[in-house]
Amino acid sequence: MFLQNFSRIWKSEDLKRKILVTIALIILFEFLSIIPVPGVNLWALEQMQKFLEANQWLSFFSSLMWGWLKSFSIILMWLSPYINAVIIVQLLAVVIPQLEALKKEWEQGQKKIDTYTRWLALPLAFAQSYGMIILLNTLLGANVKLIDTWMATVLPAMLIITAWTILLMWLGEIISESWIWNWSSMIIFAWVLAWVPQHIMWYLSVWNFVLPIILLVATLLVIYIIIKFTEWYRKIPLIYTRTWRNEKSYFPIRVNQAWMVPIIFAVSIVTFPSLIGQILSKRASGTWRSMWEFLVNNFSMNNPGWLYILIYFLLVLGFSYFYISIVFNTDEVAENIQKRWWYIPWVRPGKETSEYLAKTSNNLNLYGWAFLALIAVFPYLITKINNIFQFVDVSGGWNIDFLISWAWLIIVVWVVLELIRRVDTELKSYDYKRFF
């Protein structure tokens, strides 16, 4: 079956072209990630690379950025300003009636919102590039600078980083519209796949073959659970009343509507105290130094305290509820159902339908929130239990690797499922065109 589908994919010139160009773009990204920003101090860059390798949290942060941090790459910011702009516009749509009205205008309104998002991403990219330069300069101390902060040096660097960010944003929009998968998801997926082989070899070199096999079985089990959870939804029955017989259908509400977003938000916040503590503890003394060291010791991803785990768990729950309340507008859904002459049995159209959908969504998504939160903190719980009972020796970066290999599996599974759907659609279109 697989070979047959692969043969069909290869016979479809359009689909084959998309896949080959996608692979070429990933290779291009790998190439761009090693090109440093003009004007960088190469000796300071080498010192920063050594510092990042010695610091596990910052090494993890750099790996999330595909190593662009270590090379101070021209694509240092990636799509983060654009992603931040999308989130800001979504939040503003809740409080600004004009943006809320644009969302209801469907395609035309969405085009205007996309335009506002692009314009907002431009100053964000410019500001974030300066912030990243200052942050990286701070890491190495007062006497070592990656880039001089003189305007003549730092301004061209900021403009180059901003220009590449906008170029990536433009490429991303074009590819997402005409390609077989989302641009940002493709990059994250490729990063995870690139991460796997080197860490498997590390596990085999440090441990015997039994523990990697146990991890493999556990990972396959988690993948199965994630697939089931990702595809699980509840069918809300609908009845159409504009025909002589009542036609029946359903409205699906997924358990995991928030996807990976709450975990990403929660990680950004819960690890921030440790980052600030590592930077400021070098320059402080006395009580202030003790306070910063407390943050480093208790909010480090390498060896987090119970306070970190509890806050992380609660943040994932909170962000899940907050994010779903924004993206799943029950008033709008109820209005659209009523406009199309559908109704939910035993529920009045309008406000009562909206309240019913909100209650059903909250009850159902409670399982989704709990699932995401458990996936997020489970590696830490396993490590804490192992530290108490000493089942195995997990020195050498267990927390970081375990976190990536479990939490980021949600992204991998989602991307693969979405890719399968889109390829299947492309193949059906190819078969249809060939038949006619």
Short mmCIF file of C-alpha atoms in Angstrom, two decimals:
data_model
loop_
_atom_site.label_atom_id
_atom_site.label_comp_id
_atom_site.label_asym_id
_atom_site.label_seq_id
_atom_site.Cartn_x
_atom_site.Cartn_y
_atom_site.Cartn_z
CA MET A 1 0.00 0.00 0.00
CA PHE A 2 2.80 2.40 0.94
CA LEU A 3 4.78 1.61 -2.23
CA GLN A 4 1.65 2.06 -4.31
CA ASN A 5 0.95 5.49 -2.80
CA PHE A 6 4.61 6.47 -3.18
CA SER A 7 4.40 5.53 -6.85
CA ARG A 8 1.28 7.69 -7.25
CA ILE A 9 3.02 10.60 -5.53
CA TRP A 10 6.00 10.30 -7.84
CA LYS A 11 3.79 10.17 -10.93
CA SER A 12 2.04 13.40 -9.93
CA GLU A 13 4.34 16.07 -11.35
CA ASP A 14 2.78 18.83 -9.25
CA LEU A 15 3.05 16.94 -5.96
CA LYS A 16 6.55 15.71 -6.77
CA ARG A 17 7.64 19.28 -7.51
CA LYS A 18 6.23 20.52 -4.19
CA ILE A 19 8.02 17.82 -2.19
CA LEU A 20 11.37 18.37 -3.94
CA VAL A 21 11.16 22.14 -3.51
CA THR A 22 10.25 21.65 0.16
CA ILE A 23 13.40 19.56 0.67
CA ALA A 24 15.42 22.21 -1.18
CA LEU A 25 14.02 24.93 1.10
CA ILE A 26 14.99 22.97 4.22
CA ILE A 27 18.55 22.68 2.84
CA LEU A 28 18.50 26.43 2.10
CA PHE A 29 17.45 27.10 5.69
CA GLU A 30 20.33 24.97 6.94
CA PHE A 31 22.70 27.03 4.79
CA LEU A 32 21.29 30.40 5.91
CA SER A 33 21.50 29.36 9.56
CA ILE A 34 25.32 29.37 9.45
CA ILE A 35 25.72 32.81 7.82
CA PRO A 36 26.53 35.33 10.59
CA VAL A 37 25.27 38.89 10.69
CA PRO A 38 27.81 41.29 9.08
CA GLY A 39 29.87 43.18 11.63
CA VAL A 40 29.92 40.43 14.25
CA ASN A 41 33.07 39.89 16.32
CA LEU A 42 34.15 36.38 15.29
CA TRP A 43 36.25 35.82 18.42
CA ALA A 44 33.30 36.84 20.63
CA LEU A 45 31.06 34.57 18.55
CA GLU A 46 33.39 31.64 19.26
CA GLN A 47 33.30 32.45 22.98
CA MET A 48 29.51 32.60 22.92
CA GLN A 49 29.32 29.20 21.23
CA LYS A 50 31.44 27.71 24.04
CA PHE A 51 29.27 29.45 26.64
CA LEU A 52 26.06 28.10 25.08
CA GLU A 53 27.44 24.56 24.93
CA ALA A 54 28.38 24.74 28.62
CA ASN A 55 24.95 26.05 29.66
CA GLN A 56 22.24 23.45 29.12
CA TRP A 57 19.26 25.82 29.30
CA LEU A 58 20.74 28.23 26.76
CA SER A 59 21.86 25.28 24.62
CA PHE A 60 18.25 24.08 24.60
CA PHE A 61 17.04 27.60 23.72
CA SER A 62 19.55 27.71 20.87
CA SER A 63 18.49 24.26 19.62
CA LEU A 64 14.88 25.48 19.50
CA MET A 65 16.12 28.16 17.10
CA TRP A 66 17.84 25.47 14.98
CA GLY A 67 21.30 26.67 16.04
CA TRP A 68 20.76 30.18 14.62
CA LEU A 69 21.66 31.61 18.04
CA LYS A 70 25.09 29.95 18.08
CA SER A 71 26.05 31.35 14.68
CA PHE A 72 24.31 34.72 15.23
CA SER A 73 22.65 34.02 11.91
CA ILE A 74 20.99 36.51 9.59
CA ILE A 75 17.76 34.54 10.16
CA LEU A 76 18.22 34.86 13.91
CA MET A 77 14.64 36.02 14.54
CA TRP A 78 13.08 33.41 12.23
CA LEU A 79 9.27 34.06 12.16
CA SER A 80 8.94 35.03 15.84
CA PRO A 81 8.01 38.71 15.16
CA TYR A 82 5.30 37.59 12.74
CA ILE A 83 4.00 34.97 15.19
CA ASN A 84 3.94 37.61 17.94
CA ALA A 85 2.09 39.98 15.61
CA VAL A 86 -0.54 37.31 14.85
CA ILE A 87 -1.08 36.71 18.57
CA ILE A 88 -1.31 40.45 19.33
CA VAL A 89 -3.85 41.03 16.54
CA GLN A 90 -5.93 38.08 17.78
CA LEU A 91 -5.94 39.55 21.29
CA LEU A 92 -6.76 43.04 20.01
CA ALA A 93 -9.71 41.64 18.05
CA VAL A 94 -11.33 40.80 21.40
CA VAL A 95 -11.25 44.43 22.61
CA ILE A 96 -11.40 46.42 19.34
CA PRO A 97 -14.85 46.20 17.68
CA GLN A 98 -13.48 47.16 14.23
CA LEU A 99 -11.15 44.15 14.15
CA GLU A 100 -13.93 41.89 15.41
CA ALA A 101 -16.14 43.17 12.57
CA LEU A 102 -13.40 42.43 10.02
CA LYS A 103 -13.22 38.82 11.22
CA LYS A 104 -16.90 38.43 10.33
CA GLU A 105 -16.32 39.63 6.76
CA TRP A 106 -14.71 36.29 5.90
CA GLU A 107 -12.11 36.39 3.11
CA GLN A 108 -12.06 40.15 2.49
CA GLY A 109 -11.89 40.92 6.19
CA GLN A 110 -9.17 38.34 6.75
CA LYS A 111 -7.06 39.93 4.00
CA LYS A 112 -7.23 43.28 5.81
CA ILE A 113 -6.32 41.63 9.12
CA ASP A 114 -3.36 39.90 7.43
CA THR A 115 -2.21 43.29 6.11
CA TYR A 116 -2.36 44.82 9.60
CA THR A 117 -0.45 41.81 10.94
CA ARG A 118 2.34 42.25 8.38
CA TRP A 119 2.72 45.94 9.16
CA LEU A 120 2.82 45.19 12.89
CA ALA A 121 5.46 42.49 12.35
CA LEU A 122 7.84 45.05 10.80
CA PRO A 123 8.44 47.25 13.90
CA LEU A 124 8.32 44.16 16.10
CA ALA A 125 11.13 42.57 14.07
CA PHE A 126 13.18 45.76 14.26
CA ALA A 127 12.69 46.09 18.04
CA GLN A 128 13.28 42.38 18.72
CA SER A 129 16.49 42.39 16.69
CA TYR A 130 17.88 45.13 18.94
CA GLY A 131 16.71 43.29 22.05
CA MET A 132 18.37 40.06 20.89
CA ILE A 133 21.65 41.87 20.17
CA ILE A 134 21.64 43.46 23.63
CA LEU A 135 20.76 40.13 25.27
CA LEU A 136 23.56 38.23 23.54
CA ASN A 137 26.05 40.99 24.34
CA THR A 138 25.01 40.74 28.01
CA LEU A 139 25.64 36.99 28.16
CA LEU A 140 29.39 37.35 27.69
CA GLY A 141 29.89 40.15 30.23
CA ALA A 142 30.67 43.82 29.95
CA ASN A 143 34.08 43.46 28.25
CA VAL A 144 33.10 41.18 25.34
CA LYS A 145 30.69 42.36 22.66
CA LEU A 146 29.35 40.38 19.72
CA ILE A 147 28.51 43.64 17.97
CA ASP A 148 29.45 47.15 19.02
CA THR A 149 26.40 49.08 20.15
CA TRP A 150 27.47 52.15 18.19
CA MET A 151 24.69 53.23 15.84
CA ALA A 152 26.90 52.84 12.76
CA THR A 153 27.42 49.15 13.58
CA VAL A 154 24.24 48.02 15.27
CA LEU A 155 21.77 49.75 12.91
CA PRO A 156 22.89 47.87 9.74
CA ALA A 157 22.80 44.60 11.71
CA MET A 158 19.24 45.34 12.88
CA LEU A 159 18.16 46.23 9.33
CA ILE A 160 19.66 43.01 7.92
CA ILE A 161 17.99 40.82 10.57
CA THR A 162 14.67 42.64 10.03
CA ALA A 163 14.91 42.35 6.24
CA TRP A 164 15.51 38.59 6.40
CA THR A 165 12.64 38.19 8.86
CA ILE A 166 10.26 40.00 6.49
CA LEU A 167 11.58 37.93 3.56
CA LEU A 168 10.92 34.70 5.47
CA MET A 169 7.44 35.96 6.36
CA TRP A 170 6.71 36.69 2.69
CA LEU A 171 8.04 33.29 1.59
CA GLY A 172 6.05 31.64 4.34
CA GLU A 173 2.77 33.16 3.20
CA ILE A 174 3.33 32.17 -0.43
CA ILE A 175 4.32 28.62 0.46
CA SER A 176 1.51 28.15 2.99
CA GLU A 177 -1.06 29.15 0.36
CA SER A 178 0.18 26.88 -2.43
CA TRP A 179 2.15 24.13 -0.67
CA ILE A 180 1.21 20.86 0.94
CA TRP A 181 1.85 22.03 4.51
CA ASN A 182 2.35 25.07 6.69
CA TRP A 183 5.73 26.80 6.36
CA SER A 184 6.48 27.25 10.07
CA SER A 185 5.29 23.71 10.86
CA MET A 186 7.58 22.39 8.14
CA ILE A 187 10.61 24.07 9.73
CA ILE A 188 9.78 22.82 13.24
CA PHE A 189 9.13 19.32 11.89
CA ALA A 190 12.46 19.30 10.05
CA TRP A 191 14.24 20.50 13.20
CA VAL A 192 12.76 17.68 15.29
CA LEU A 193 13.74 15.07 12.70
CA ALA A 194 17.27 16.51 12.54
CA TRP A 195 17.46 16.30 16.34
CA VAL A 196 16.47 12.62 16.60
CA PRO A 197 19.46 10.70 15.09
CA GLN A 198 22.21 12.44 17.08
CA HIS A 199 20.35 11.93 20.36
CA ILE A 200 19.64 8.27 19.62
CA MET A 201 23.38 7.78 19.12
CA TRP A 202 24.01 9.62 22.40
CA TYR A 203 21.60 7.34 24.27
CA LEU A 204 23.27 4.25 22.81
CA SER A 205 26.74 5.51 23.74
CA VAL A 206 25.83 6.44 27.33
CA TRP A 207 23.38 3.64 28.22
CA ASN A 208 23.03 -0.02 27.36
CA PHE A 209 20.55 -1.19 24.74
CA VAL A 210 17.77 -1.94 27.23
CA LEU A 211 16.96 1.63 28.22
CA PRO A 212 16.82 2.98 24.64
CA ILE A 213 14.43 0.14 23.77
CA ILE A 214 12.25 1.04 26.76
CA LEU A 215 12.28 4.69 25.65
CA LEU A 216 11.40 3.65 22.10
CA VAL A 217 8.41 1.59 23.27
CA ALA A 218 7.28 4.42 25.56
CA THR A 219 7.63 6.95 22.73
CA LEU A 220 5.58 4.79 20.34
CA LEU A 221 2.91 4.47 23.02
CA VAL A 222 2.87 8.24 23.50
CA ILE A 223 2.60 8.75 19.72
CA TYR A 224 -0.40 6.41 19.63
CA ILE A 225 -2.06 8.29 22.51
CA ILE A 226 -1.36 11.68 20.87
CA ILE A 227 -2.84 10.50 17.55
CA LYS A 228 -5.99 9.29 19.29
CA PHE A 229 -6.24 12.48 21.31
CA THR A 230 -5.58 14.72 18.29
CA GLU A 231 -8.26 12.99 16.22
CA TRP A 232 -10.80 12.70 19.04
CA TYR A 233 -13.81 15.00 18.77
CA ARG A 234 -17.40 15.13 19.90
CA LYS A 235 -20.23 15.35 17.36
CA ILE A 236 -22.82 18.01 18.19
CA PRO A 237 -26.01 16.93 16.33
CA LEU A 238 -27.54 19.42 13.88
CA ILE A 239 -30.89 19.39 12.06
CA TYR A 240 -31.65 21.32 8.85
CA THR A 241 -35.22 22.60 8.69
CA ARG A 242 -35.61 24.12 5.21
CA THR A 243 -36.56 20.87 3.50
CA TRP A 244 -39.70 18.76 3.78
CA ARG A 245 -37.63 16.20 5.68
CA ASN A 246 -35.24 17.18 8.45
CA GLU A 247 -31.68 16.55 7.26
CA LYS A 248 -29.22 15.60 9.98
CA SER A 249 -25.57 16.46 10.32
CA TYR A 250 -23.16 17.29 13.12
CA PHE A 251 -20.74 19.99 14.28
CA PRO A 252 -17.36 18.60 15.52
CA ILE A 253 -15.66 19.97 18.64
CA ARG A 254 -12.14 18.64 19.06
CA VAL A 255 -10.71 17.75 22.44
CA ASN A 256 -7.36 19.40 21.71
CA GLN A 257 -8.31 22.67 20.03
CA ALA A 258 -5.31 24.51 21.48
CA TRP A 259 -2.74 22.17 19.87
CA MET A 260 0.82 23.00 21.10
CA VAL A 261 0.33 26.74 21.64
CA PRO A 262 -0.25 26.67 25.46
CA ILE A 263 2.96 24.66 26.02
CA ILE A 264 4.98 27.13 23.92
CA PHE A 265 3.54 30.10 25.85
CA ALA A 266 4.06 28.40 29.21
CA VAL A 267 7.69 27.45 28.46
CA SER A 268 8.44 31.04 27.43
CA ILE A 269 7.17 32.39 30.75
CA VAL A 270 8.25 29.73 33.24
CA THR A 271 11.86 29.65 32.00
CA PHE A 272 12.22 33.43 31.86
CA PRO A 273 13.13 33.81 35.60
CA SER A 274 16.02 31.35 35.17
CA LEU A 275 17.36 33.25 32.15
CA ILE A 276 17.19 36.59 33.98
CA GLY A 277 18.76 35.01 37.06
CA GLN A 278 21.69 33.60 35.08
CA ILE A 279 22.42 37.00 33.55
CA LEU A 280 22.02 39.16 36.68
CA SER A 281 23.55 36.79 39.26
CA LYS A 282 27.00 37.42 37.77
CA ARG A 283 26.78 41.13 38.55
CA ALA A 284 24.96 41.02 41.91
CA SER A 285 26.12 40.34 45.44
CA GLY A 286 24.63 39.69 48.86
CA THR A 287 20.85 39.35 49.06
CA TRP A 288 20.30 40.13 45.39
CA ARG A 289 22.75 37.43 44.32
CA SER A 290 20.98 34.90 46.57
CA MET A 291 17.63 35.86 45.04
CA TRP A 292 18.89 35.46 41.47
CA GLU A 293 20.54 32.14 42.34
CA PHE A 294 17.24 30.95 43.84
CA LEU A 295 15.56 31.62 40.49
CA VAL A 296 18.32 29.79 38.64
CA ASN A 297 18.18 26.76 40.94
CA ASN A 298 14.38 26.44 41.04
CA PHE A 299 13.40 27.49 37.50
CA SER A 300 16.10 25.75 35.49
CA MET A 301 14.92 23.36 32.78
CA ASN A 302 17.88 21.12 33.54
CA ASN A 303 16.89 20.49 37.16
CA PRO A 304 13.59 22.25 37.95
CA GLY A 305 12.13 22.47 41.42
CA TRP A 306 8.62 21.48 42.41
CA LEU A 307 7.58 25.15 42.24
CA TYR A 308 8.62 25.22 38.57
CA ILE A 309 6.63 22.06 37.81
CA LEU A 310 3.51 23.37 39.58
CA ILE A 311 3.63 26.79 37.88
CA TYR A 312 4.33 25.16 34.51
CA PHE A 313 1.33 22.84 34.92
CA LEU A 314 -0.99 25.71 35.91
CA LEU A 315 0.28 27.94 33.09
CA VAL A 316 -0.50 25.28 30.48
CA LEU A 317 -4.02 24.91 31.90
CA GLY A 318 -4.54 28.67 32.00
CA PHE A 319 -3.20 29.35 28.51
CA SER A 320 -5.28 26.48 27.11
CA TYR A 321 -8.48 28.00 28.48
CA PHE A 322 -7.47 31.52 27.42
CA TYR A 323 -6.41 30.53 23.89
CA ILE A 324 -9.49 28.41 23.19
CA SER A 325 -11.78 31.20 24.44
CA ILE A 326 -10.25 33.41 21.73
CA VAL A 327 -10.06 31.03 18.76
CA PHE A 328 -13.40 29.30 19.42
CA ASN A 329 -15.97 32.10 19.44
CA THR A 330 -19.21 30.37 20.43
CA ASP A 331 -21.34 33.47 19.68
CA GLU A 332 -20.03 33.53 16.12
CA VAL A 333 -20.48 29.76 15.68
CA ALA A 334 -24.06 29.93 17.00
CA GLU A 335 -24.82 32.81 14.63
CA ASN A 336 -23.42 30.93 11.63
CA ILE A 337 -25.42 27.81 12.52
CA GLN A 338 -28.62 29.86 12.71
CA LYS A 339 -27.90 31.68 9.42
CA ARG A 340 -27.60 28.35 7.63
CA TRP A 341 -30.95 27.18 9.02
CA TRP A 342 -29.45 24.53 11.24
CA TYR A 343 -30.28 24.04 14.89
CA ILE A 344 -29.23 21.79 17.75
CA PRO A 345 -32.06 19.53 18.97
CA TRP A 346 -33.68 20.72 22.22
CA VAL A 347 -31.59 23.93 22.18
CA ARG A 348 -32.97 27.30 21.11
CA PRO A 349 -31.07 29.23 18.41
CA GLY A 350 -29.00 32.26 19.39
CA LYS A 351 -27.79 32.85 22.94
CA GLU A 352 -28.90 29.45 24.26
CA THR A 353 -26.97 27.70 21.46
CA SER A 354 -23.88 29.79 22.23
CA GLU A 355 -24.07 28.91 25.94
CA TYR A 356 -24.57 25.23 25.10
CA LEU A 357 -21.52 25.21 22.80
CA ALA A 358 -19.40 27.04 25.40
CA LYS A 359 -20.39 24.61 28.15
CA THR A 360 -19.80 21.57 25.92
CA SER A 361 -16.46 22.94 24.70
CA ASN A 362 -15.23 23.71 28.22
CA ASN A 363 -16.26 20.31 29.57
CA LEU A 364 -14.69 18.51 26.62
CA ASN A 365 -11.54 20.59 26.45
CA LEU A 366 -10.90 20.08 30.14
CA TYR A 367 -9.55 16.67 29.08
CA GLY A 368 -7.46 18.38 26.40
CA TRP A 369 -6.02 20.91 28.84
CA ALA A 370 -5.18 18.18 31.36
CA PHE A 371 -3.58 16.08 28.60
CA LEU A 372 -1.36 18.95 27.42
CA ALA A 373 -0.38 19.86 30.98
CA LEU A 374 0.52 16.25 31.81
CA ILE A 375 2.54 15.89 28.60
CA ALA A 376 4.39 19.09 29.56
CA VAL A 377 5.32 18.11 33.13
CA PHE A 378 5.52 14.32 32.76
CA PRO A 379 9.28 14.24 31.92
CA TYR A 380 10.00 16.26 35.05
CA LEU A 381 7.82 14.02 37.22
CA ILE A 382 9.62 10.94 35.89
CA THR A 383 12.97 12.56 36.63
CA LYS A 384 11.91 13.54 40.17
CA ILE A 385 10.69 10.01 40.88
CA ASN A 386 13.91 8.57 39.48
CA ASN A 387 15.99 10.94 41.65
CA ILE A 388 14.15 9.62 44.72
CA PHE A 389 14.34 5.89 43.95
CA GLN A 390 17.48 5.91 41.73
CA PHE A 391 16.16 3.48 39.12
CA VAL A 392 18.71 4.51 36.48
CA ASP A 393 21.63 6.89 36.13
CA VAL A 394 20.36 9.70 33.91
CA SER A 395 23.23 12.14 34.13
CA GLY A 396 24.02 14.13 31.00
CA GLY A 397 20.93 15.97 29.92
CA TRP A 398 17.97 13.69 30.53
CA ASN A 399 15.48 16.49 31.26
CA ILE A 400 16.11 18.49 28.13
CA ASP A 401 16.08 15.51 25.78
CA PHE A 402 13.07 13.93 27.44
CA LEU A 403 11.13 17.19 27.24
CA ILE A 404 11.78 17.58 23.51
CA SER A 405 11.12 13.95 22.67
CA TRP A 406 7.69 13.98 24.37
CA ALA A 407 6.19 17.47 24.28
CA TRP A 408 7.33 18.19 20.73
CA LEU A 409 5.88 14.88 19.57
CA ILE A 410 2.56 16.74 19.51
CA ILE A 411 3.91 18.95 16.73
CA VAL A 412 5.39 16.01 14.83
CA VAL A 413 2.15 14.01 15.01
CA TRP A 414 0.02 17.00 14.02
CA VAL A 415 2.27 17.86 11.05
CA VAL A 416 2.35 14.24 9.83
CA LEU A 417 -1.44 13.90 10.09
CA GLU A 418 -1.94 17.20 8.27
CA LEU A 419 0.58 16.16 5.62
CA ILE A 420 -1.22 12.85 5.08
CA ARG A 421 -4.54 14.67 4.62
CA ARG A 422 -3.11 17.15 2.13
CA VAL A 423 -1.22 14.53 0.15
CA ASP A 424 -4.37 12.42 0.03
CA THR A 425 -6.29 15.43 -1.30
CA GLU A 426 -3.59 16.09 -3.91
CA LEU A 427 -3.64 12.43 -5.01
CA LYS A 428 -7.42 12.44 -5.36
CA SER A 429 -7.17 15.61 -7.45
CA TYR A 430 -4.45 13.96 -9.58
CA ASP A 431 -6.57 10.82 -10.08
CA TYR A 432 -9.58 12.96 -11.01
CA LYS A 433 -7.63 14.95 -13.60
CA ARG A 434 -6.10 11.78 -15.06
CA PHE A 435 -9.52 10.12 -15.31
CA PHE A 436 -11.02 13.03 -17.22
#
